[in-house]
Amino acid sequence: MIHIKVVTPRGTYLESDVDSVHMKTVVGEITLLPNHTPLFAALVPCRLDLKQEDPYALAGGFTKFETDRCLILTDAIEGRKDIDIERARQAAKRAQDRLDKKDPKTNMQRAQLALARAINRISVYGG
């Protein structure tokens, strides 16, 4: 078993024992299983899949894995029940509109990140 703890600026969001942890780092997707090699990685907005639980929308952050303990530090995480789907759809539309305008005053990297987070929440919600 892997002991996972997810911490946000508001405190511990989740602490549980699971069989596996699947998430996306800046270099690609990873699945952590018991006895995995120690790891420290930066995370991108992604779906966090835990074997015994529903998926979560992770806003990115950092993870440390060592001796079957996984710590994730993130600015935001939402379970399906926490996601306001209409808000997520509106955020995706706003971000896409900013990207489509190609206005030189628009921070394109910020708009792309906002779009990625919104799409991730929509995906985890299921529609």
Short mmCIF file of C-alpha atoms in Angstrom, two decimals:
data_model
loop_
_atom_site.label_atom_id
_atom_site.label_comp_id
_atom_site.label_asym_id
_atom_site.label_seq_id
_atom_site.Cartn_x
_atom_site.Cartn_y
_atom_site.Cartn_z
CA MET A 1 0.00 0.00 0.00
CA ILE A 2 0.98 3.61 -0.58
CA HIS A 3 0.16 6.26 1.99
CA ILE A 4 -0.84 9.41 0.10
CA LYS A 5 -1.21 12.87 1.56
CA VAL A 6 -2.36 15.87 -0.50
CA VAL A 7 -1.69 19.28 1.04
CA THR A 8 -3.00 22.65 -0.17
CA PRO A 9 -2.45 26.13 1.31
CA ARG A 10 -5.61 25.46 3.35
CA GLY A 11 -4.20 22.31 4.93
CA THR A 12 -4.49 18.58 4.33
CA TYR A 13 -7.11 17.85 1.67
CA LEU A 14 -6.71 14.08 1.53
CA GLU A 15 -4.86 11.38 3.41
CA SER A 16 -5.40 7.74 2.54
CA ASP A 17 -3.84 4.36 1.82
CA VAL A 18 -4.11 3.27 -1.83
CA ASP A 19 -2.72 0.60 -4.15
CA SER A 20 -1.46 3.03 -6.81
CA VAL A 21 -1.19 6.71 -7.72
CA HIS A 22 -1.40 7.94 -11.32
CA MET A 23 -0.66 11.56 -12.29
CA LYS A 24 1.13 13.68 -14.86
CA THR A 25 4.52 15.31 -14.34
CA VAL A 26 6.22 17.89 -16.52
CA VAL A 27 7.99 15.02 -18.31
CA GLY A 28 5.00 12.69 -18.71
CA GLU A 29 2.53 10.44 -16.94
CA ILE A 30 3.59 8.22 -14.07
CA THR A 31 2.02 5.48 -12.01
CA LEU A 32 3.46 4.90 -8.58
CA LEU A 33 3.20 1.42 -7.12
CA PRO A 34 4.52 0.16 -3.78
CA ASN A 35 8.33 -0.05 -3.67
CA HIS A 36 8.71 2.50 -6.50
CA THR A 37 12.05 4.27 -6.76
CA PRO A 38 12.17 7.51 -4.73
CA LEU A 39 10.98 10.44 -6.81
CA PHE A 40 10.55 14.20 -6.68
CA ALA A 41 8.67 15.77 -9.60
CA ALA A 42 6.82 18.88 -10.71
CA LEU A 43 3.20 18.22 -11.66
CA VAL A 44 1.07 19.80 -14.38
CA PRO A 45 -2.71 20.22 -14.20
CA CYS A 46 -3.95 16.66 -14.44
CA ARG A 47 -6.31 13.97 -13.34
CA LEU A 48 -5.13 12.31 -10.13
CA ASP A 49 -6.19 8.68 -10.13
CA LEU A 50 -6.02 6.69 -6.92
CA LYS A 51 -6.84 2.99 -7.14
CA GLN A 52 -9.52 2.91 -4.43
CA GLU A 53 -11.02 6.38 -4.95
CA ASP A 54 -12.78 8.56 -7.49
CA PRO A 55 -10.46 10.76 -9.57
CA TYR A 56 -9.47 14.28 -8.60
CA ALA A 57 -8.68 17.39 -10.66
CA LEU A 58 -5.19 18.45 -9.60
CA ALA A 59 -4.06 22.00 -10.46
CA GLY A 60 -0.39 21.02 -10.64
CA GLY A 61 2.23 21.26 -7.93
CA PHE A 62 4.94 18.94 -6.68
CA THR A 63 5.13 15.35 -5.53
CA LYS A 64 7.63 13.50 -3.41
CA PHE A 65 7.58 9.71 -3.19
CA GLU A 66 9.76 7.73 -0.82
CA THR A 67 9.33 4.49 1.15
CA ASP A 68 5.72 4.00 0.01
CA ARG A 69 4.70 7.49 1.08
CA CYS A 70 3.47 10.00 -1.50
CA LEU A 71 3.20 13.67 -0.64
CA ILE A 72 1.56 16.06 -3.10
CA LEU A 73 1.77 19.82 -2.59
CA THR A 74 -0.71 21.73 -4.75
CA ASP A 75 -2.49 25.06 -4.92
CA ALA A 76 -5.81 23.38 -5.67
CA ILE A 77 -7.44 19.97 -5.91
CA GLU A 78 -11.08 19.10 -6.48
CA GLY A 79 -13.00 15.86 -6.29
CA ARG A 80 -15.95 15.31 -8.63
CA LYS A 81 -18.38 16.43 -5.93
CA ASP A 82 -16.44 19.70 -5.47
CA ILE A 83 -16.45 20.72 -9.14
CA ASP A 84 -18.86 23.41 -10.29
CA ILE A 85 -19.22 22.17 -13.87
CA GLU A 86 -20.83 25.35 -15.22
CA ARG A 87 -18.05 27.46 -13.73
CA ALA A 88 -15.46 25.12 -15.28
CA ARG A 89 -17.14 25.35 -18.70
CA GLN A 90 -17.26 29.15 -18.50
CA ALA A 91 -13.59 29.27 -17.47
CA ALA A 92 -12.68 27.07 -20.46
CA LYS A 93 -14.62 29.33 -22.81
CA ARG A 94 -13.01 32.51 -21.42
CA ALA A 95 -9.52 31.01 -21.70
CA GLN A 96 -10.17 29.76 -25.24
CA ASP A 97 -11.53 33.18 -26.26
CA ARG A 98 -8.36 34.86 -24.92
CA LEU A 99 -6.19 32.42 -26.86
CA ASP A 100 -8.21 32.85 -30.07
CA LYS A 101 -7.89 36.67 -29.97
CA LYS A 102 -4.10 36.48 -30.10
CA ASP A 103 -3.97 39.91 -28.48
CA PRO A 104 -0.32 40.82 -27.77
CA LYS A 105 -1.43 42.16 -24.37
CA THR A 106 -2.77 38.74 -23.36
CA ASN A 107 -0.52 36.54 -21.27
CA MET A 108 -0.78 33.47 -23.52
CA GLN A 109 0.96 31.13 -21.08
CA ARG A 110 -1.50 32.07 -18.33
CA ALA A 111 -4.45 31.60 -20.70
CA GLN A 112 -3.15 28.16 -21.77
CA LEU A 113 -2.76 27.13 -18.14
CA ALA A 114 -6.27 28.35 -17.30
CA LEU A 115 -7.64 26.36 -20.24
CA ALA A 116 -5.73 23.22 -19.16
CA ARG A 117 -7.09 23.50 -15.60
CA ALA A 118 -10.66 24.01 -16.83
CA ILE A 119 -10.48 21.09 -19.27
CA ASN A 120 -9.06 18.92 -16.50
CA ARG A 121 -11.97 19.79 -14.16
CA ILE A 122 -14.48 19.09 -16.93
CA SER A 123 -12.83 15.75 -17.66
CA VAL A 124 -12.81 14.66 -14.02
CA TYR A 125 -16.44 15.73 -13.65
CA GLY A 126 -17.32 13.57 -16.64
CA GLY A 127 -18.58 15.95 -19.23
#
